[in-house]
JSON list of C-alpha atoms in Angstrom, two decimals:
[
{"chain": "H", "resi": 1, "resn": "LEU", "atom": "CA", "xyz": [-18.94, -8.78, 11.79]},
{"chain": "H", "resi": 2, "resn": "ILE", "atom": "CA", "xyz": [-15.53, -8.16, 13.39]},
{"chain": "H", "resi": 3, "resn": "ILE", "atom": "CA", "xyz": [-14.30, -4.64, 14.08]},
{"chain": "H", "resi": 4, "resn": "ASN", "atom": "CA", "xyz": [-10.57, -4.20, 14.76]},
{"chain": "H", "resi": 5, "resn": "PHE", "atom": "CA", "xyz": [-9.32, -0.62, 14.55]},
{"chain": "H", "resi": 6, "resn": "LYS", "atom": "CA", "xyz": [-5.64, -1.57, 14.89]},
{"chain": "H", "resi": 7, "resn": "ARG", "atom": "CA", "xyz": [-5.08, -3.55, 11.69]},
{"chain": "H", "resi": 8, "resn": "VAL", "atom": "CA", "xyz": [-8.27, -4.38, 9.80]},
{"chain": "H", "resi": 9, "resn": "ILE", "atom": "CA", "xyz": [-11.25, -2.12, 10.24]},
{"chain": "H", "resi": 10, "resn": "MET", "atom": "CA", "xyz": [-13.83, -4.63, 9.10]},
{"chain": "H", "resi": 11, "resn": "LYS", "atom": "CA", "xyz": [-13.84, -8.36, 8.53]},
{"chain": "H", "resi": 12, "resn": "ILE", "atom": "CA", "xyz": [-16.84, -10.30, 7.26]},
{"chain": "H", "resi": 13, "resn": "GLY", "atom": "CA", "xyz": [-16.02, -13.99, 6.94]},
{"chain": "H", "resi": 14, "resn": "ASN", "atom": "CA", "xyz": [-12.66, -14.00, 5.17]},
{"chain": "H", "resi": 15, "resn": "VAL", "atom": "CA", "xyz": [-13.30, -10.71, 3.40]},
{"chain": "H", "resi": 16, "resn": "CYS", "atom": "CA", "xyz": [-11.37, -7.80, 4.90]},
{"chain": "H", "resi": 17, "resn": "ILE", "atom": "CA", "xyz": [-11.57, -4.08, 4.35]},
{"chain": "H", "resi": 18, "resn": "SER", "atom": "CA", "xyz": [-8.32, -2.30, 5.16]},
{"chain": "H", "resi": 19, "resn": "PRO", "atom": "CA", "xyz": [-8.17, 0.91, 7.20]},
{"chain": "H", "resi": 20, "resn": "ASN", "atom": "CA", "xyz": [-7.48, 3.17, 4.20]},
{"chain": "H", "resi": 21, "resn": "SER", "atom": "CA", "xyz": [-10.24, 1.58, 2.12]},
{"chain": "H", "resi": 22, "resn": "TRP", "atom": "CA", "xyz": [-12.74, 1.75, 4.97]},
{"chain": "H", "resi": 23, "resn": "ASN", "atom": "CA", "xyz": [-11.92, 5.40, 5.59]},
{"chain": "H", "resi": 24, "resn": "THR", "atom": "CA", "xyz": [-12.47, 6.13, 1.89]},
{"chain": "H", "resi": 25, "resn": "ILE", "atom": "CA", "xyz": [-15.80, 4.28, 1.87]},
{"chain": "H", "resi": 26, "resn": "MET", "atom": "CA", "xyz": [-17.09, 5.95, 5.02]},
{"chain": "H", "resi": 27, "resn": "GLN", "atom": "CA", "xyz": [-15.98, 9.43, 3.98]},
{"chain": "H", "resi": 28, "resn": "SER", "atom": "CA", "xyz": [-17.59, 8.98, 0.58]},
{"chain": "H", "resi": 29, "resn": "ILE", "atom": "CA", "xyz": [-20.88, 7.79, 2.07]},
{"chain": "H", "resi": 30, "resn": "ILE", "atom": "CA", "xyz": [-20.95, 10.85, 4.34]},
{"chain": "H", "resi": 31, "resn": "ASN", "atom": "CA", "xyz": [-20.14, 13.14, 1.43]},
{"chain": "H", "resi": 32, "resn": "GLU", "atom": "CA", "xyz": [-22.78, 11.46, -0.75]},
{"chain": "H", "resi": 33, "resn": "GLU", "atom": "CA", "xyz": [-25.42, 12.01, 1.91]},
{"chain": "H", "resi": 34, "resn": "MET", "atom": "CA", "xyz": [-24.37, 15.64, 2.26]},
{"chain": "H", "resi": 35, "resn": "LYS", "atom": "CA", "xyz": [-24.39, 16.11, -1.53]},
{"chain": "H", "resi": 36, "resn": "ALA", "atom": "CA", "xyz": [-20.83, 17.32, -1.29]},
{"chain": "H", "resi": 37, "resn": "MET", "atom": "CA", "xyz": [-18.55, 14.65, -2.77]},
{"chain": "H", "resi": 38, "resn": "ASP", "atom": "CA", "xyz": [-14.87, 15.49, -2.36]},
{"chain": "H", "resi": 39, "resn": "GLU", "atom": "CA", "xyz": [-13.63, 16.99, -5.64]},
{"chain": "H", "resi": 40, "resn": "LYS", "atom": "CA", "xyz": [-10.29, 15.22, -5.28]},
{"chain": "H", "resi": 41, "resn": "MET", "atom": "CA", "xyz": [-11.90, 11.77, -5.25]},
{"chain": "H", "resi": 42, "resn": "SER", "atom": "CA", "xyz": [-11.68, 10.02, -8.58]},
{"chain": "H", "resi": 43, "resn": "SER", "atom": "CA", "xyz": [-14.86, 9.04, -10.46]},
{"chain": "H", "resi": 44, "resn": "GLU", "atom": "CA", "xyz": [-13.75, 5.39, -10.20]},
{"chain": "H", "resi": 45, "resn": "LYS", "atom": "CA", "xyz": [-13.80, 5.56, -6.42]},
{"chain": "H", "resi": 46, "resn": "SER", "atom": "CA", "xyz": [-17.11, 7.40, -6.48]},
{"chain": "H", "resi": 47, "resn": "ASN", "atom": "CA", "xyz": [-18.66, 4.75, -8.72]},
{"chain": "H", "resi": 48, "resn": "PHE", "atom": "CA", "xyz": [-17.29, 2.02, -6.50]},
{"chain": "H", "resi": 49, "resn": "ILE", "atom": "CA", "xyz": [-18.92, 3.57, -3.42]},
{"chain": "H", "resi": 50, "resn": "LYS", "atom": "CA", "xyz": [-22.28, 3.80, -5.19]},
{"chain": "H", "resi": 51, "resn": "ASN", "atom": "CA", "xyz": [-22.21, 0.09, -5.97]},
{"chain": "H", "resi": 52, "resn": "PHE", "atom": "CA", "xyz": [-20.64, -1.11, -2.72]},
{"chain": "H", "resi": 53, "resn": "ARG", "atom": "CA", "xyz": [-22.89, -3.36, -0.61]},
{"chain": "H", "resi": 54, "resn": "VAL", "atom": "CA", "xyz": [-21.63, -5.11, 2.51]},
{"chain": "H", "resi": 55, "resn": "ASN", "atom": "CA", "xyz": [-23.94, -8.11, 2.00]},
{"chain": "H", "resi": 56, "resn": "GLU", "atom": "CA", "xyz": [-22.32, -8.77, -1.38]},
{"chain": "H", "resi": 57, "resn": "LEU", "atom": "CA", "xyz": [-18.94, -9.42, 0.24]},
{"chain": "H", "resi": 58, "resn": "SER", "atom": "CA", "xyz": [-20.06, -12.98, 1.03]},
{"chain": "H", "resi": 59, "resn": "ARG", "atom": "CA", "xyz": [-20.30, -13.64, -2.71]},
{"chain": "H", "resi": 60, "resn": "ILE", "atom": "CA", "xyz": [-16.80, -12.22, -3.18]},
{"chain": "H", "resi": 61, "resn": "GLU", "atom": "CA", "xyz": [-15.57, -14.65, -0.52]},
{"chain": "H", "resi": 62, "resn": "GLU", "atom": "CA", "xyz": [-17.36, -17.50, -2.32]},
{"chain": "H", "resi": 63, "resn": "ILE", "atom": "CA", "xyz": [-15.51, -16.59, -5.52]},
{"chain": "H", "resi": 64, "resn": "GLY", "atom": "CA", "xyz": [-12.17, -16.74, -3.71]},
{"chain": "H", "resi": 65, "resn": "LYS", "atom": "CA", "xyz": [-12.85, -20.10, -2.08]},
{"chain": "H", "resi": 66, "resn": "SER", "atom": "CA", "xyz": [-14.20, -21.70, -5.26]},
{"chain": "H", "resi": 67, "resn": "ALA", "atom": "CA", "xyz": [-11.23, -20.50, -7.28]},
{"chain": "H", "resi": 68, "resn": "ALA", "atom": "CA", "xyz": [-8.69, -21.69, -4.69]},
{"chain": "H", "resi": 69, "resn": "GLU", "atom": "CA", "xyz": [-10.23, -25.17, -4.57]},
{"chain": "H", "resi": 70, "resn": "LYS", "atom": "CA", "xyz": [-10.26, -25.37, -8.36]},
{"chain": "H", "resi": 71, "resn": "ALA", "atom": "CA", "xyz": [-6.62, -24.27, -8.47]},
{"chain": "H", "resi": 72, "resn": "ALA", "atom": "CA", "xyz": [-5.63, -26.89, -5.89]},
{"chain": "H", "resi": 73, "resn": "GLY", "atom": "CA", "xyz": [-7.28, -29.57, -8.04]},
{"chain": "H", "resi": 74, "resn": "PHE", "atom": "CA", "xyz": [-5.19, -28.48, -11.03]},
{"chain": "H", "resi": 75, "resn": "ILE", "atom": "CA", "xyz": [-1.93, -28.81, -9.07]},
{"chain": "H", "resi": 76, "resn": "THR", "atom": "CA", "xyz": [-2.96, -32.24, -7.78]},
{"chain": "H", "resi": 77, "resn": "ASP", "atom": "CA", "xyz": [-3.61, -33.40, -11.34]},
{"chain": "H", "resi": 78, "resn": "MET", "atom": "CA", "xyz": [-0.31, -31.98, -12.63]},
{"chain": "H", "resi": 79, "resn": "THR", "atom": "CA", "xyz": [1.98, -33.32, -9.91]},
{"chain": "H", "resi": 80, "resn": "GLY", "atom": "CA", "xyz": [0.15, -36.39, -8.63]},
{"chain": "H", "resi": 81, "resn": "ASN", "atom": "CA", "xyz": [0.41, -34.95, -5.10]},
{"chain": "H", "resi": 82, "resn": "PRO", "atom": "CA", "xyz": [-2.51, -33.77, -2.95]},
{"chain": "H", "resi": 83, "resn": "VAL", "atom": "CA", "xyz": [-2.67, -30.02, -2.42]},
{"chain": "H", "resi": 84, "resn": "GLU", "atom": "CA", "xyz": [-4.05, -28.25, 0.63]},
{"chain": "H", "resi": 85, "resn": "VAL", "atom": "CA", "xyz": [-5.73, -24.86, 0.40]},
{"chain": "H", "resi": 86, "resn": "GLY", "atom": "CA", "xyz": [-4.46, -22.73, 3.27]},
{"chain": "H", "resi": 87, "resn": "VAL", "atom": "CA", "xyz": [-5.47, -19.18, 3.96]},
{"chain": "H", "resi": 88, "resn": "VAL", "atom": "CA", "xyz": [-7.91, -17.63, 1.48]},
{"chain": "H", "resi": 89, "resn": "ASN", "atom": "CA", "xyz": [-8.13, -13.88, 2.01]},
{"chain": "H", "resi": 90, "resn": "VAL", "atom": "CA", "xyz": [-10.21, -11.42, 0.02]},
{"chain": "H", "resi": 91, "resn": "VAL", "atom": "CA", "xyz": [-9.26, -7.85, 0.85]},
{"chain": "H", "resi": 92, "resn": "LEU", "atom": "CA", "xyz": [-10.35, -4.38, -0.19]},
{"chain": "H", "resi": 93, "resn": "THR", "atom": "CA", "xyz": [-7.16, -2.46, 0.38]},
{"chain": "H", "resi": 94, "resn": "THR", "atom": "CA", "xyz": [-4.68, -0.01, -1.12]},
{"chain": "H", "resi": 95, "resn": "PRO", "atom": "CA", "xyz": [-1.27, -0.61, -2.73]},
{"chain": "H", "resi": 96, "resn": "SER", "atom": "CA", "xyz": [0.41, 1.49, -0.04]},
{"chain": "H", "resi": 97, "resn": "GLU", "atom": "CA", "xyz": [-0.90, -0.83, 2.69]},
{"chain": "H", "resi": 98, "resn": "ILE", "atom": "CA", "xyz": [0.15, -3.95, 0.79]},
{"chain": "H", "resi": 99, "resn": "LYS", "atom": "CA", "xyz": [3.66, -2.62, 0.24]},
{"chain": "H", "resi": 100, "resn": "GLU", "atom": "CA", "xyz": [4.02, -1.84, 3.94]},
{"chain": "H", "resi": 101, "resn": "GLU", "atom": "CA", "xyz": [3.63, -5.56, 4.69]},
{"chain": "H", "resi": 102, "resn": "ILE", "atom": "CA", "xyz": [6.06, -6.86, 2.05]},
{"chain": "H", "resi": 103, "resn": "LYS", "atom": "CA", "xyz": [9.58, -7.94, 2.96]},
{"chain": "H", "resi": 104, "resn": "ASP", "atom": "CA", "xyz": [12.40, -7.34, 0.51]},
{"chain": "H", "resi": 105, "resn": "ASP", "atom": "CA", "xyz": [12.96, -11.06, -0.10]},
{"chain": "H", "resi": 106, "resn": "TYR", "atom": "CA", "xyz": [14.15, -12.76, -3.27]},
{"chain": "H", "resi": 107, "resn": "LYS", "atom": "CA", "xyz": [11.14, -14.40, -4.94]},
{"chain": "H", "resi": 108, "resn": "ILE", "atom": "CA", "xyz": [10.08, -16.19, -8.10]},
{"chain": "H", "resi": 109, "resn": "PHE", "atom": "CA", "xyz": [7.05, -14.67, -9.82]},
{"chain": "H", "resi": 110, "resn": "THR", "atom": "CA", "xyz": [4.99, -15.69, -12.79]},
{"chain": "H", "resi": 111, "resn": "GLY", "atom": "CA", "xyz": [2.01, -13.65, -13.87]},
{"chain": "H", "resi": 112, "resn": "ILE", "atom": "CA", "xyz": [-0.86, -13.20, -16.31]},
{"chain": "H", "resi": 113, "resn": "LYS", "atom": "CA", "xyz": [-3.02, -10.19, -17.17]},
{"chain": "H", "resi": 114, "resn": "PHE", "atom": "CA", "xyz": [-6.73, -10.64, -17.82]},
{"chain": "H", "resi": 115, "resn": "SER", "atom": "CA", "xyz": [-9.19, -8.30, -19.52]},
{"chain": "H", "resi": 116, "resn": "GLY", "atom": "CA", "xyz": [-12.80, -7.94, -20.62]},
{"chain": "H", "resi": 117, "resn": "ASP", "atom": "CA", "xyz": [-15.63, -6.46, -18.55]},
{"chain": "H", "resi": 118, "resn": "ILE", "atom": "CA", "xyz": [-13.14, -6.49, -15.69]},
{"chain": "H", "resi": 119, "resn": "THR", "atom": "CA", "xyz": [-9.35, -6.30, -15.81]},
{"chain": "H", "resi": 120, "resn": "GLY", "atom": "CA", "xyz": [-6.53, -7.22, -13.51]},
{"chain": "H", "resi": 121, "resn": "ILE", "atom": "CA", "xyz": [-3.44, -9.30, -13.05]},
{"chain": "H", "resi": 122, "resn": "GLY", "atom": "CA", "xyz": [-2.83, -12.64, -11.36]},
{"chain": "H", "resi": 123, "resn": "VAL", "atom": "CA", "xyz": [0.57, -13.72, -10.06]},
{"chain": "H", "resi": 124, "resn": "LEU", "atom": "CA", "xyz": [2.03, -16.77, -8.37]},
{"chain": "H", "resi": 125, "resn": "ILE", "atom": "CA", "xyz": [4.68, -16.00, -5.75]},
{"chain": "H", "resi": 126, "resn": "PHE", "atom": "CA", "xyz": [7.24, -18.68, -4.85]},
{"chain": "H", "resi": 127, "resn": "SER", "atom": "CA", "xyz": [10.40, -18.98, -2.83]},
{"chain": "H", "resi": 128, "resn": "GLU", "atom": "CA", "xyz": [13.20, -20.22, -5.08]},
{"chain": "H", "resi": 129, "resn": "GLU", "atom": "CA", "xyz": [13.16, -23.59, -3.29]},
{"chain": "H", "resi": 130, "resn": "SER", "atom": "CA", "xyz": [9.40, -24.02, -3.75]},
{"chain": "H", "resi": 131, "resn": "ALA", "atom": "CA", "xyz": [9.53, -23.08, -7.43]},
{"chain": "H", "resi": 132, "resn": "LEU", "atom": "CA", "xyz": [12.29, -25.62, -8.07]},
{"chain": "H", "resi": 133, "resn": "LYS", "atom": "CA", "xyz": [10.46, -28.38, -6.19]},
{"chain": "H", "resi": 134, "resn": "LEU", "atom": "CA", "xyz": [7.20, -27.79, -7.99]},
{"chain": "H", "resi": 135, "resn": "SER", "atom": "CA", "xyz": [8.78, -27.59, -11.45]},
{"chain": "H", "resi": 136, "resn": "LYS", "atom": "CA", "xyz": [10.80, -30.77, -10.84]},
{"chain": "H", "resi": 137, "resn": "SER", "atom": "CA", "xyz": [7.68, -32.60, -9.66]},
{"chain": "H", "resi": 138, "resn": "MET", "atom": "CA", "xyz": [5.74, -31.51, -12.75]},
{"chain": "H", "resi": 139, "resn": "LEU", "atom": "CA", "xyz": [8.54, -32.59, -15.08]},
{"chain": "H", "resi": 140, "resn": "ALA", "atom": "CA", "xyz": [8.86, -35.94, -13.29]},
{"chain": "H", "resi": 141, "resn": "GLU", "atom": "CA", "xyz": [5.11, -36.53, -13.69]},
{"chain": "H", "resi": 142, "resn": "MET", "atom": "CA", "xyz": [5.66, -36.08, -17.44]},
{"chain": "H", "resi": 143, "resn": "GLY", "atom": "CA", "xyz": [8.63, -38.50, -17.45]},
{"chain": "H", "resi": 144, "resn": "MET", "atom": "CA", "xyz": [11.24, -35.74, -17.74]},
{"chain": "H", "resi": 145, "resn": "ASP", "atom": "CA", "xyz": [13.41, -35.89, -14.62]},
{"chain": "H", "resi": 146, "resn": "ASP", "atom": "CA", "xyz": [15.62, -32.83, -14.06]},
{"chain": "H", "resi": 147, "resn": "ASP", "atom": "CA", "xyz": [17.62, -32.71, -10.83]},
{"chain": "H", "resi": 148, "resn": "GLU", "atom": "CA", "xyz": [19.58, -29.55, -11.64]},
{"chain": "H", "resi": 149, "resn": "ASP", "atom": "CA", "xyz": [19.03, -26.67, -9.21]},
{"chain": "H", "resi": 150, "resn": "ASP", "atom": "CA", "xyz": [18.67, -23.95, -11.80]},
{"chain": "H", "resi": 151, "resn": "PHE", "atom": "CA", "xyz": [15.81, -22.49, -13.80]},
{"chain": "H", "resi": 152, "resn": "ASN", "atom": "CA", "xyz": [16.39, -23.83, -17.26]},
{"chain": "H", "resi": 153, "resn": "GLU", "atom": "CA", "xyz": [13.90, -23.50, -20.10]},
{"chain": "H", "resi": 154, "resn": "MET", "atom": "CA", "xyz": [11.98, -26.65, -19.13]},
{"chain": "H", "resi": 155, "resn": "LYS", "atom": "CA", "xyz": [11.52, -25.58, -15.50]},
{"chain": "H", "resi": 156, "resn": "ILE", "atom": "CA", "xyz": [10.45, -22.08, -16.46]},
{"chain": "H", "resi": 157, "resn": "SER", "atom": "CA", "xyz": [7.96, -23.59, -18.91]},
{"chain": "H", "resi": 158, "resn": "ALA", "atom": "CA", "xyz": [6.60, -25.83, -16.14]},
{"chain": "H", "resi": 159, "resn": "ILE", "atom": "CA", "xyz": [6.20, -22.87, -13.75]},
{"chain": "H", "resi": 160, "resn": "ASN", "atom": "CA", "xyz": [4.52, -20.79, -16.45]},
{"chain": "H", "resi": 161, "resn": "GLU", "atom": "CA", "xyz": [2.10, -23.63, -17.19]},
{"chain": "H", "resi": 162, "resn": "THR", "atom": "CA", "xyz": [1.28, -23.75, -13.47]},
{"chain": "H", "resi": 163, "resn": "CYS", "atom": "CA", "xyz": [0.52, -20.04, -13.61]},
{"chain": "H", "resi": 164, "resn": "ASN", "atom": "CA", "xyz": [-1.60, -20.47, -16.72]},
{"chain": "H", "resi": 165, "resn": "LEU", "atom": "CA", "xyz": [-3.77, -23.15, -15.09]},
{"chain": "H", "resi": 166, "resn": "LEU", "atom": "CA", "xyz": [-4.06, -21.58, -11.66]},
{"chain": "H", "resi": 167, "resn": "ILE", "atom": "CA", "xyz": [-4.78, -18.02, -12.74]},
{"chain": "H", "resi": 168, "resn": "SER", "atom": "CA", "xyz": [-7.29, -19.36, -15.26]},
{"chain": "H", "resi": 169, "resn": "ALA", "atom": "CA", "xyz": [-9.05, -21.04, -12.30]},
{"chain": "H", "resi": 170, "resn": "TYR", "atom": "CA", "xyz": [-9.55, -17.62, -10.71]},
{"chain": "H", "resi": 171, "resn": "VAL", "atom": "CA", "xyz": [-10.35, -15.79, -13.94]},
{"chain": "H", "resi": 172, "resn": "ASP", "atom": "CA", "xyz": [-12.85, -18.45, -15.06]},
{"chain": "H", "resi": 173, "resn": "THR", "atom": "CA", "xyz": [-14.51, -18.41, -11.63]},
{"chain": "H", "resi": 174, "resn": "LEU", "atom": "CA", "xyz": [-14.83, -14.62, -11.72]},
{"chain": "H", "resi": 175, "resn": "ALA", "atom": "CA", "xyz": [-16.21, -14.74, -15.27]},
{"chain": "H", "resi": 176, "resn": "ASN", "atom": "CA", "xyz": [-18.78, -17.41, -14.36]},
{"chain": "H", "resi": 177, "resn": "PHE", "atom": "CA", "xyz": [-20.00, -15.48, -11.32]},
{"chain": "H", "resi": 178, "resn": "ILE", "atom": "CA", "xyz": [-20.68, -12.33, -13.36]},
{"chain": "H", "resi": 179, "resn": "ASN", "atom": "CA", "xyz": [-21.76, -14.17, -16.52]},
{"chain": "H", "resi": 180, "resn": "THR", "atom": "CA", "xyz": [-19.12, -12.82, -18.88]},
{"chain": "H", "resi": 181, "resn": "SER", "atom": "CA", "xyz": [-15.98, -13.94, -20.70]},
{"chain": "H", "resi": 182, "resn": "LEU", "atom": "CA", "xyz": [-12.44, -12.77, -20.00]},
{"chain": "H", "resi": 183, "resn": "SER", "atom": "CA", "xyz": [-9.27, -13.13, -22.04]},
{"chain": "H", "resi": 184, "resn": "MET", "atom": "CA", "xyz": [-5.80, -13.82, -20.68]},
{"chain": "H", "resi": 185, "resn": "THR", "atom": "CA", "xyz": [-2.29, -12.99, -21.86]},
{"chain": "H", "resi": 186, "resn": "PRO", "atom": "CA", "xyz": [0.47, -15.64, -22.00]},
{"chain": "H", "resi": 187, "resn": "PRO", "atom": "CA", "xyz": [2.28, -16.05, -18.66]},
{"chain": "H", "resi": 188, "resn": "TYR", "atom": "CA", "xyz": [5.56, -14.30, -17.97]},
{"chain": "H", "resi": 189, "resn": "PHE", "atom": "CA", "xyz": [8.38, -15.37, -15.61]},
{"chain": "H", "resi": 190, "resn": "ILE", "atom": "CA", "xyz": [10.40, -12.99, -13.43]},
{"chain": "H", "resi": 191, "resn": "LYS", "atom": "CA", "xyz": [12.62, -13.27, -10.37]},
{"chain": "H", "resi": 192, "resn": "GLY", "atom": "CA", "xyz": [14.02, -10.72, -7.96]},
{"chain": "H", "resi": 193, "resn": "SER", "atom": "CA", "xyz": [13.03, -8.45, -5.07]},
{"chain": "H", "resi": 194, "resn": "GLU", "atom": "CA", "xyz": [9.43, -9.02, -3.97]},
{"chain": "H", "resi": 195, "resn": "LYS", "atom": "CA", "xyz": [8.97, -5.29, -3.27]},
{"chain": "H", "resi": 196, "resn": "GLU", "atom": "CA", "xyz": [10.16, -4.27, -6.72]},
{"chain": "H", "resi": 197, "resn": "ILE", "atom": "CA", "xyz": [8.05, -6.87, -8.51]},
{"chain": "H", "resi": 198, "resn": "ILE", "atom": "CA", "xyz": [4.88, -6.05, -6.55]},
{"chain": "H", "resi": 199, "resn": "GLU", "atom": "CA", "xyz": [5.46, -2.39, -7.45]},
{"chain": "H", "resi": 200, "resn": "LYS", "atom": "CA", "xyz": [5.54, -3.40, -11.13]},
{"chain": "H", "resi": 201, "resn": "VAL", "atom": "CA", "xyz": [2.32, -5.38, -10.67]},
{"chain": "H", "resi": 202, "resn": "PHE", "atom": "CA", "xyz": [0.50, -2.27, -9.41]},
{"chain": "H", "resi": 203, "resn": "LYS", "atom": "CA", "xyz": [1.93, -0.10, -12.17]},
{"chain": "H", "resi": 204, "resn": "SER", "atom": "CA", "xyz": [0.77, -2.59, -14.79]},
{"chain": "H", "resi": 205, "resn": "CYS", "atom": "CA", "xyz": [-2.76, -2.32, -13.33]},
{"chain": "H", "resi": 206, "resn": "LYS", "atom": "CA", "xyz": [-2.46, 1.49, -13.46]},
{"chain": "H", "resi": 207, "resn": "VAL", "atom": "CA", "xyz": [-3.37, 1.95, -9.80]},
{"chain": "H", "resi": 208, "resn": "GLY", "atom": "CA", "xyz": [-1.95, 4.55, -7.45]},
{"chain": "H", "resi": 209, "resn": "ASP", "atom": "CA", "xyz": [-0.80, 4.02, -3.88]},
{"chain": "H", "resi": 210, "resn": "ASN", "atom": "CA", "xyz": [-4.10, 5.24, -2.42]},
{"chain": "H", "resi": 211, "resn": "ASP", "atom": "CA", "xyz": [-6.51, 3.68, -4.90]},
{"chain": "H", "resi": 212, "resn": "ILE", "atom": "CA", "xyz": [-8.83, 0.95, -3.67]},
{"chain": "H", "resi": 213, "resn": "VAL", "atom": "CA", "xyz": [-7.94, -2.47, -5.07]},
{"chain": "H", "resi": 214, "resn": "LEU", "atom": "CA", "xyz": [-9.52, -5.87, -4.58]},
{"chain": "H", "resi": 215, "resn": "THR", "atom": "CA", "xyz": [-7.09, -8.71, -3.91]},
{"chain": "H", "resi": 216, "resn": "PHE", "atom": "CA", "xyz": [-7.59, -12.46, -3.70]},
{"chain": "H", "resi": 217, "resn": "LYS", "atom": "CA", "xyz": [-4.73, -14.07, -1.83]},
{"chain": "H", "resi": 218, "resn": "SER", "atom": "CA", "xyz": [-4.49, -17.82, -1.32]},
{"chain": "H", "resi": 219, "resn": "GLU", "atom": "CA", "xyz": [-1.82, -20.13, 0.07]},
{"chain": "H", "resi": 220, "resn": "LEU", "atom": "CA", "xyz": [-1.53, -23.58, -1.53]},
{"chain": "H", "resi": 221, "resn": "PHE", "atom": "CA", "xyz": [0.72, -26.34, -0.18]},
{"chain": "H", "resi": 222, "resn": "SER", "atom": "CA", "xyz": [1.64, -29.58, -1.90]},
{"chain": "H", "resi": 223, "resn": "HIS", "atom": "CA", "xyz": [2.33, -32.26, 0.73]},
{"chain": "H", "resi": 224, "resn": "GLY", "atom": "CA", "xyz": [4.03, -34.70, -1.60]},
{"chain": "H", "resi": 225, "resn": "ILE", "atom": "CA", "xyz": [6.79, -32.29, -2.62]},
{"chain": "H", "resi": 226, "resn": "GLY", "atom": "CA", "xyz": [6.80, -30.13, 0.49]},
{"chain": "H", "resi": 227, "resn": "SER", "atom": "CA", "xyz": [6.40, -26.81, -1.27]},
{"chain": "H", "resi": 228, "resn": "GLY", "atom": "CA", "xyz": [3.95, -23.95, -1.10]},
{"chain": "H", "resi": 229, "resn": "PHE", "atom": "CA", "xyz": [3.23, -20.67, -2.84]},
{"chain": "H", "resi": 230, "resn": "GLU", "atom": "CA", "xyz": [0.84, -17.75, -2.87]},
{"chain": "H", "resi": 231, "resn": "VAL", "atom": "CA", "xyz": [-1.72, -16.75, -5.46]},
{"chain": "H", "resi": 232, "resn": "LEU", "atom": "CA", "xyz": [-2.39, -13.02, -5.69]},
{"chain": "H", "resi": 233, "resn": "ILE", "atom": "CA", "xyz": [-5.12, -11.53, -7.91]},
{"chain": "H", "resi": 234, "resn": "VAL", "atom": "CA", "xyz": [-5.25, -7.72, -8.11]},
{"chain": "H", "resi": 235, "resn": "MET", "atom": "CA", "xyz": [-8.16, -5.74, -9.60]},
{"chain": "H", "resi": 236, "resn": "PRO", "atom": "CA", "xyz": [-8.31, -1.92, -9.92]},
{"chain": "H", "resi": 237, "resn": "SER", "atom": "CA", "xyz": [-11.16, 0.35, -8.81]},
{"chain": "H", "resi": 238, "resn": "ASP", "atom": "CA", "xyz": [-13.05, 0.48, -12.11]},
{"chain": "H", "resi": 239, "resn": "SER", "atom": "CA", "xyz": [-13.17, -3.31, -12.29]},
{"chain": "H", "resi": 240, "resn": "ILE", "atom": "CA", "xyz": [-14.29, -3.56, -8.66]},
{"chain": "H", "resi": 241, "resn": "ASN", "atom": "CA", "xyz": [-17.12, -1.22, -9.59]},
{"chain": "H", "resi": 242, "resn": "VAL", "atom": "CA", "xyz": [-18.18, -3.49, -12.47]},
{"chain": "H", "resi": 243, "resn": "LEU", "atom": "CA", "xyz": [-17.90, -6.58, -10.26]},
{"chain": "H", "resi": 244, "resn": "PHE", "atom": "CA", "xyz": [-20.21, -5.12, -7.60]},
{"chain": "H", "resi": 245, "resn": "GLN", "atom": "CA", "xyz": [-22.65, -3.93, -10.26]},
{"chain": "H", "resi": 246, "resn": "LYS", "atom": "CA", "xyz": [-22.93, -7.42, -11.73]},
{"chain": "H", "resi": 247, "resn": "LEU", "atom": "CA", "xyz": [-23.15, -9.15, -8.36]}
]
């Protein structure tokens, strides 16, 4: 157990609880004990607190690691290049805290929504250079060389297929851990300001700036093509509640 009151209040393994989330959890536990739950707190947050157990965070971390390794295997198979799993972070946090850390850089995004007993959205985040390298490598592996430095239909299709496989690795792993089935939408491709796109991600999950969200964030790097990207899975409070119930 690591306590750090400057940036992350609690860290257990690679599972972090952000300051805002920890404050919400602690305040709610106090209120629950006093039989005086704050009337402004949403029922979703209240339900989450009732099901929250610190010792279950290790299983959440296991989900993140298993999914990241499965995703890395998919990329290796698609490109023929070994992939290294870098940082795997599982964080209970709030959208406001995430947005504070984001730079207003130009990024390539591709994303998928998932639904069922739990809902959320998974996105891959690339630099333009990394997205081009990965898509070219995938096309070359299929015998379709494309050296143009633009995102034509074939490259976008390759990036979307990457998203489809990688997000399915996380969604399938989540579903297996809680013994359920989840459906996924087709992937979508978007490029632009990282801040603006992340804002759209939170809006699509219908979460407010101060709601508790669960995020899986992994960094994958392909040595053969020298490119890396991030995987971000976001789940809203009601789905976190269900996840803890089933765990």
